Short mmCIF file of C-alpha atoms in Angstrom, two decimals:
data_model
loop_
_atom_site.label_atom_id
_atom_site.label_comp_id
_atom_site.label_asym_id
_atom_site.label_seq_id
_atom_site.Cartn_x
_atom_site.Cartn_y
_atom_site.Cartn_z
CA UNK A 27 -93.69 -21.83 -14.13
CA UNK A 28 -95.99 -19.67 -16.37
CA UNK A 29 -98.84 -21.36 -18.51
CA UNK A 30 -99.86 -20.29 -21.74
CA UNK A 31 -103.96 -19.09 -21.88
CA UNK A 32 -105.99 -18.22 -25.29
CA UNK A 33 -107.15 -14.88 -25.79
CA UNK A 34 -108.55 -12.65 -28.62
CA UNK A 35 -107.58 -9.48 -30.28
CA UNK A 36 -110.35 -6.80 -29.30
CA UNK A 37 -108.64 -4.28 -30.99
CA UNK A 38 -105.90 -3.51 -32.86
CA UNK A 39 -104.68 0.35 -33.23
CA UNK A 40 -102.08 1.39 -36.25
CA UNK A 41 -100.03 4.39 -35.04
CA UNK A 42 -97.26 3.86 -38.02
CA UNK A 43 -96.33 1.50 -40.67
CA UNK A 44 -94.08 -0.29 -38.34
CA UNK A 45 -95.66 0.41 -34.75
CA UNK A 46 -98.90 -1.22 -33.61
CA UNK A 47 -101.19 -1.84 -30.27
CA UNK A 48 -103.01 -4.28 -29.74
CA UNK A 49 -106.07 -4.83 -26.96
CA UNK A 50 -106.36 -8.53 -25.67
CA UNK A 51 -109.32 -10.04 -24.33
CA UNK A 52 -108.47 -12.68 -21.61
CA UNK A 53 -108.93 -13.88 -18.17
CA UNK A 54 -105.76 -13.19 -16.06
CA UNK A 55 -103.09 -12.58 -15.30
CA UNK A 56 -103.34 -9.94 -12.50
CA UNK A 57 -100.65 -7.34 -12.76
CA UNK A 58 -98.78 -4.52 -10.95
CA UNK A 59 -98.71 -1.28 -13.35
CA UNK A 60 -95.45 -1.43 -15.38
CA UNK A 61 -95.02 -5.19 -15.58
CA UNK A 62 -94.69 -7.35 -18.16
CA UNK A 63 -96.04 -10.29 -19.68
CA UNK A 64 -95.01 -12.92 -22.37
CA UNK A 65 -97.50 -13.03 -25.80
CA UNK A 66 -96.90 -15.55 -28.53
CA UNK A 67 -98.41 -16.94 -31.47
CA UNK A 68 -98.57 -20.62 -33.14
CA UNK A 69 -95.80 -20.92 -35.81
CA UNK A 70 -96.75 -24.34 -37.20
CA UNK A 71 -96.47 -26.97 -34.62
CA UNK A 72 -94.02 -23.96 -32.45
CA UNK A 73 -95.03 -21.56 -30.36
CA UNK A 74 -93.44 -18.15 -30.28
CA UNK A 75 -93.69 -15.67 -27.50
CA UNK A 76 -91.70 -12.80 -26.32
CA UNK A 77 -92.48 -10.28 -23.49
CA UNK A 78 -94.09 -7.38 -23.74
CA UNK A 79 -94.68 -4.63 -20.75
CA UNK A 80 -98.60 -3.88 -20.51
CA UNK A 81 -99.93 -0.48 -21.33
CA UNK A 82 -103.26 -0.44 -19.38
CA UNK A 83 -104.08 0.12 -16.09
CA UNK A 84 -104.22 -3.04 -13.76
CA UNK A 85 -108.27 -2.29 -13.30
CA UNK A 86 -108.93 -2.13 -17.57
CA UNK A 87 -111.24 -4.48 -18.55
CA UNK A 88 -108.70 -5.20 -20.91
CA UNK A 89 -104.79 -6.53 -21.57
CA UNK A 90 -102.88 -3.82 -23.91
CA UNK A 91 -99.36 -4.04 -25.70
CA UNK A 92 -97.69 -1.80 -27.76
CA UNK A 93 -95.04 -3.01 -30.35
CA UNK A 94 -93.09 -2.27 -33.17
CA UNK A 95 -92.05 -4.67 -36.16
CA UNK A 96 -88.23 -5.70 -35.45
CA UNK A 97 -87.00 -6.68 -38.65
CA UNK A 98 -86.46 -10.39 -39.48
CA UNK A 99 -88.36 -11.08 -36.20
CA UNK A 100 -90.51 -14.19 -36.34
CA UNK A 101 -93.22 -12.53 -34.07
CA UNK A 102 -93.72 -9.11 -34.36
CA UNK A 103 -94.68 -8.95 -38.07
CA UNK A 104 -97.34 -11.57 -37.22
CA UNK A 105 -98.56 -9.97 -34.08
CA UNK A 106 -99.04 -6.68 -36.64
CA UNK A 107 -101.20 -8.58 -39.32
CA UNK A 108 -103.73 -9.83 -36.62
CA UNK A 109 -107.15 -8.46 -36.35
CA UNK A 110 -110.05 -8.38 -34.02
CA UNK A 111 -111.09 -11.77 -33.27
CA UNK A 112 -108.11 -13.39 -33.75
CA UNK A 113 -106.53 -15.92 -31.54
CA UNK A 114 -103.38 -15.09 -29.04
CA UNK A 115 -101.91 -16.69 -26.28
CA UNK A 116 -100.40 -14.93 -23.54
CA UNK A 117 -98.87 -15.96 -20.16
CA UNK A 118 -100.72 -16.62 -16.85
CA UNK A 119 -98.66 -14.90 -14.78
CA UNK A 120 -96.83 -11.10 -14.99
CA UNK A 121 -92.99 -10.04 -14.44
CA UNK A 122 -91.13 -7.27 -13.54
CA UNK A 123 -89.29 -4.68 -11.28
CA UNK A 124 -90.08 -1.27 -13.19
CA UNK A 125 -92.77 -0.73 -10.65
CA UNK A 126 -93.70 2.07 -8.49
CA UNK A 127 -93.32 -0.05 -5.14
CA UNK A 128 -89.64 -0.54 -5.50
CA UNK A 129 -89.30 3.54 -5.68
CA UNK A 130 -88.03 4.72 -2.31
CA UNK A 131 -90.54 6.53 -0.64
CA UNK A 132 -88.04 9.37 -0.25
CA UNK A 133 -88.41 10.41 -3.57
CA UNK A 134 -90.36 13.18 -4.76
CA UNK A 135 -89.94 13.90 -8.25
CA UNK A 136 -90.43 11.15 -11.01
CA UNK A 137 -88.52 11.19 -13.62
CA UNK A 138 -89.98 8.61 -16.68
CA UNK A 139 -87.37 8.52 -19.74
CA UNK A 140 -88.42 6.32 -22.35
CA UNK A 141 -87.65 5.63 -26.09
CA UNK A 142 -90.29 3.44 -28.87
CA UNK A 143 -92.37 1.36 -27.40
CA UNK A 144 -90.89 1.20 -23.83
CA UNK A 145 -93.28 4.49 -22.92
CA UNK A 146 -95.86 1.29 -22.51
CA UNK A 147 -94.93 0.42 -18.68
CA UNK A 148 -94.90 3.99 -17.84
CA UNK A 149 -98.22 4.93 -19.17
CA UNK A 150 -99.64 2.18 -17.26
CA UNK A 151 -98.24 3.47 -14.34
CA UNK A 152 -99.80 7.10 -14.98
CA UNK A 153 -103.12 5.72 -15.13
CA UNK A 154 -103.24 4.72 -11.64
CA UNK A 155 -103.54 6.89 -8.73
CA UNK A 156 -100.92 6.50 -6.93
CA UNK A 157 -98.39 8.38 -8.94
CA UNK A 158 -100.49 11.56 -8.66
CA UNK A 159 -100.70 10.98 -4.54
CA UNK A 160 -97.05 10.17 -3.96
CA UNK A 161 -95.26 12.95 -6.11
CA UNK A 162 -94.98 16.81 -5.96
CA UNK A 163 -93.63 16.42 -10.04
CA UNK A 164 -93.79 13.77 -12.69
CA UNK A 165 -91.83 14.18 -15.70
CA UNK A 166 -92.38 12.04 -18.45
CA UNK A 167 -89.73 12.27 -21.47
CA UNK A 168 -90.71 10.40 -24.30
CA UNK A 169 -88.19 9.51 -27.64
CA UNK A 170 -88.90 8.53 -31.11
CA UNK A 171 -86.88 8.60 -34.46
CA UNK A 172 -89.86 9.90 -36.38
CA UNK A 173 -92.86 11.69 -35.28
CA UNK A 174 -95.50 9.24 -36.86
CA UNK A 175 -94.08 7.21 -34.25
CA UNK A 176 -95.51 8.56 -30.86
CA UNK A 177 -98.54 6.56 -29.82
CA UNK A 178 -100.22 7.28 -27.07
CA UNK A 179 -100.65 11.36 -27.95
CA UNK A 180 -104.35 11.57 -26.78
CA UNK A 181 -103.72 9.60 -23.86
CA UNK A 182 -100.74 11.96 -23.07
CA UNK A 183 -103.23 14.86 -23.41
CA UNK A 184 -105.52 13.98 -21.09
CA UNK A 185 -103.04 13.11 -18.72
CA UNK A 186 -101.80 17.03 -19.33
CA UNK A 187 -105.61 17.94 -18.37
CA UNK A 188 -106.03 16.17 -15.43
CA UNK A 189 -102.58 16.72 -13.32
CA UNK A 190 -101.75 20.59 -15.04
CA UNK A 191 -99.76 21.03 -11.83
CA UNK A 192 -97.64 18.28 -11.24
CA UNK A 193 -97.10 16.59 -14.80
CA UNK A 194 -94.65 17.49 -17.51
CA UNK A 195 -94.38 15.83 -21.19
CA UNK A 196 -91.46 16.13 -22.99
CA UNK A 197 -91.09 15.08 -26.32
CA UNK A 198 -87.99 13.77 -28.57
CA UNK A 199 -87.59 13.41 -32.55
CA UNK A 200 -84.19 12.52 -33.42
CA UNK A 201 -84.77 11.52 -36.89
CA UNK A 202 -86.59 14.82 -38.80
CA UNK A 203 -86.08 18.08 -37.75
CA UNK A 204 -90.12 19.02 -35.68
CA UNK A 205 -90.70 22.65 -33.78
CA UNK A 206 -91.21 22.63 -30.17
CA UNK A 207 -89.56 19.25 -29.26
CA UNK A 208 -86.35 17.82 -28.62
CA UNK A 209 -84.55 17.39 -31.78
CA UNK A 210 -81.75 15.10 -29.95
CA UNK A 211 -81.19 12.12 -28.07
CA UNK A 212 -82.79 12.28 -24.39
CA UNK A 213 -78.97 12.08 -22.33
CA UNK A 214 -77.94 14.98 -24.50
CA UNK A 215 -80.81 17.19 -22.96
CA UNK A 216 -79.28 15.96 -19.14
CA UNK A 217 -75.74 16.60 -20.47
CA UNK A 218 -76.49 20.40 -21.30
CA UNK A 219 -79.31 20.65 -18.63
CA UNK A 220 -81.88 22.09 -20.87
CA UNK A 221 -83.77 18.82 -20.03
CA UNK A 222 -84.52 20.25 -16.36
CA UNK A 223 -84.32 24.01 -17.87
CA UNK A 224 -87.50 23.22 -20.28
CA UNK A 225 -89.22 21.78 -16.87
CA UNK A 226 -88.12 23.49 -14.09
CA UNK A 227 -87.01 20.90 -11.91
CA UNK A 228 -83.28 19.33 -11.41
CA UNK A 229 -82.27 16.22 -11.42
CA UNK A 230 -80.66 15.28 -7.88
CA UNK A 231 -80.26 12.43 -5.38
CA UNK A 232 -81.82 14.41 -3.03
CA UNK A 233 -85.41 14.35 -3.78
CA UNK A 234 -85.23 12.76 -7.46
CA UNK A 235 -86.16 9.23 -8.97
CA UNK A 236 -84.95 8.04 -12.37
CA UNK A 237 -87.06 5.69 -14.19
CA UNK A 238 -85.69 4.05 -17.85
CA UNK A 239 -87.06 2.06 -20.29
CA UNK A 240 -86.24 1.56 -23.96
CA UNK A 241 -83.14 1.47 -25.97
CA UNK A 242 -79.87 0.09 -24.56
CA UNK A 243 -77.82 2.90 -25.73
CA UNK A 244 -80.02 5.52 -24.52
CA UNK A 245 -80.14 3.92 -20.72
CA UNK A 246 -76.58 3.00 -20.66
CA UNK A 247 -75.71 6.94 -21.46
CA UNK A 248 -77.78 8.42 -19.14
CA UNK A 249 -76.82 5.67 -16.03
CA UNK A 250 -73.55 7.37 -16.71
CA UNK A 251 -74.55 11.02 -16.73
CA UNK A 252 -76.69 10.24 -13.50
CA UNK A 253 -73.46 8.71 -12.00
CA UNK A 254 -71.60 11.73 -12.21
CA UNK A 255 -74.51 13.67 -10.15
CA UNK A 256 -74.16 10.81 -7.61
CA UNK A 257 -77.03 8.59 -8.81
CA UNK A 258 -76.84 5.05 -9.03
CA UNK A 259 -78.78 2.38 -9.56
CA UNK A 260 -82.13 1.04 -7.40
CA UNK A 261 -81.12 -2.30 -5.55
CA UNK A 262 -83.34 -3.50 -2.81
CA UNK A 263 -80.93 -4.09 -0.43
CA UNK A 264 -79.47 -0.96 -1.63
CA UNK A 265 -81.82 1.81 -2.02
CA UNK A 266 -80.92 4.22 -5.18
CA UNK A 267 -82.27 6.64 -7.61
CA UNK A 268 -82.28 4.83 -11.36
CA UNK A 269 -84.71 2.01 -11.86
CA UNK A 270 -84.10 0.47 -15.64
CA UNK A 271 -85.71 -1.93 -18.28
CA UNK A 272 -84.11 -2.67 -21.79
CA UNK A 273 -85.67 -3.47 -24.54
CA UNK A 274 -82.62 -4.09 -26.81
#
C-alpha cells in the first residue's frame, strides 16, 4: 500500500484563473512517463489527496502536475492558493497503464488526443526518447474550452523544433471562435476526417495507435468512431489500438 511523503512547492505556474501547475520537490517515487500519482493536502486533522498524472519527464529533477479548480472540490482550490515553499504530501509509489510499454510494437503512428489537463501524461511521454525512436508520426491533438486555457504552449514549441518531421500539434477551442485551430470537439474532426486531412496521416488498425486522456464524453465518442474503423480497445491479453484514461 502507498505511503504518504512531505514535499515542497518549488514552483507554481498560473496559465488561467482556474488552471494551475505546480513543481514538487521530493524524494521518490520513481515513475514510468504518463503515470500517475496521488497529492493531498492536510484539511484539519484529514488528509485529502486525489491523483494526478505527472507532467515531467521520469529523469526531471523535479515532480510536476497540472490541474484545474473543479468547483466545490475540497482540493483543487487549495492546491491553487499554495506557493513556493509550501508543504505537500504526495504518494510513494506511481500508477498507471497510459504508458508507452503497453503500445504494441506494431504500431507506427501515435495518435495523443487529449482535453484540459489530461495533455499532462502525454507531455511527459514526449519528453523522453523513446517516442521519437519508435514512431515514423506522432500526432498530438490537444482540446480546451477557452484559449487562456492551453498550458504547456512553449513546451509544445520546442517539441515542434526538435522532431519538424515526425510531430504534429493540433489544437482545439470549442468555447470562442480562434483562427487556425479546431473550433469543435476533437471526435467531430475524426467523424468528417479533416482531423487526418489537416495532418496527413489516417487513422487505421493497420499501422495506427490511439491514445486518450481527458473528458469522459470526449473518449467515450471517439472509442465509438474508432470502433466503426475496426479499432478497439488495448487489453494485454488482447492486443488493440485505443489506450484510455478519464479524468471525469
Amino acid at each position: 500500500m502507498a505511503e504518504w511523503v512531505n514535499g515542497r512547492v518549488a514552483r507554481k505556474t498560473r496559465w488561467n484563473d482556474t488552471h494551475f501547475s505546480l513543481a514538487i520537490e521530493a524524494d521518490g517515487p520513481d515513475f514510468v512517463a504518463g503515470q500517475f500519482i496521488r497529492v493531498g493536502v492536510d484539511l484539519g486533522e484529514e488528509r485529502v489527496g486525489r491523483p494526478y498524472s505527472l507532467v515531467n519527464p521520469p529523469d526531471a529533477s523535479h515532480l510536476e502536475i497540472f490541474f484545474n479548480i473543479v468547483p466545490e472540490g475540497p482540493l483543487s482550490s487549495r492546491l491553487a492558493a499554495l506557493e513556493a515553499g509550501d508543504e505537500i504530501w504526495l504518494t510513494d509509489s506511481a500508477n498507471g497503464l497510459l504508458t508507452l510499454s503497453e503500445v504494441p510494437t506494431t504500431a507506427q503512428d501515435l495518435w495523443l488526443l487529449a482535453t484540459g489537463t489530461g495533455v499532462g501524461p502525454f507531455l511527459s511521454m514526449l519528453q523522453t526518447d523513446e517516442p521519437w525512436a519508435r514512431f515514423d508520426t506522432i500526432v498530438l491533438g490537444y482540446g480546451v474550452r477557452r484559449k487562456d486555457a492551453f498550458g504547456y504552449q512553449a513546451l509544445i514549441e520546442k517539441l515542434q523544433q526538435d522532431h519538424p518531421e515526425k510531430f504534429r500539434f493540433v489544437p482545439y477551442v470549442t468555447g470562442e471562435a480562434i483562427d487556425g485551430v479546431f473550433n469543435c470537439r476533437i471526435p467531430e474532426t475524426i467523424a468528417n476526417g479533416q482531423l487526418e486531412q489537416r495532418v496527413g496521416r489516417s487513422i487505421d488498425a493497420q499501422r495506427s495507435h490511439v491514445m486518450l486522456c481527458g473528458h469522459s464524453g470526449m473518449i467515450s465518442d471517439t472509442v465509438e468512431l474508432l470502433a466503426e474503423r475496426g479499432l478497439r480497445k488495448h487489453k494485454r491479453r488482447e492486443p488493440g489500438h485505443i489506450s484510455t484514461e478519464k479524468y471525469h
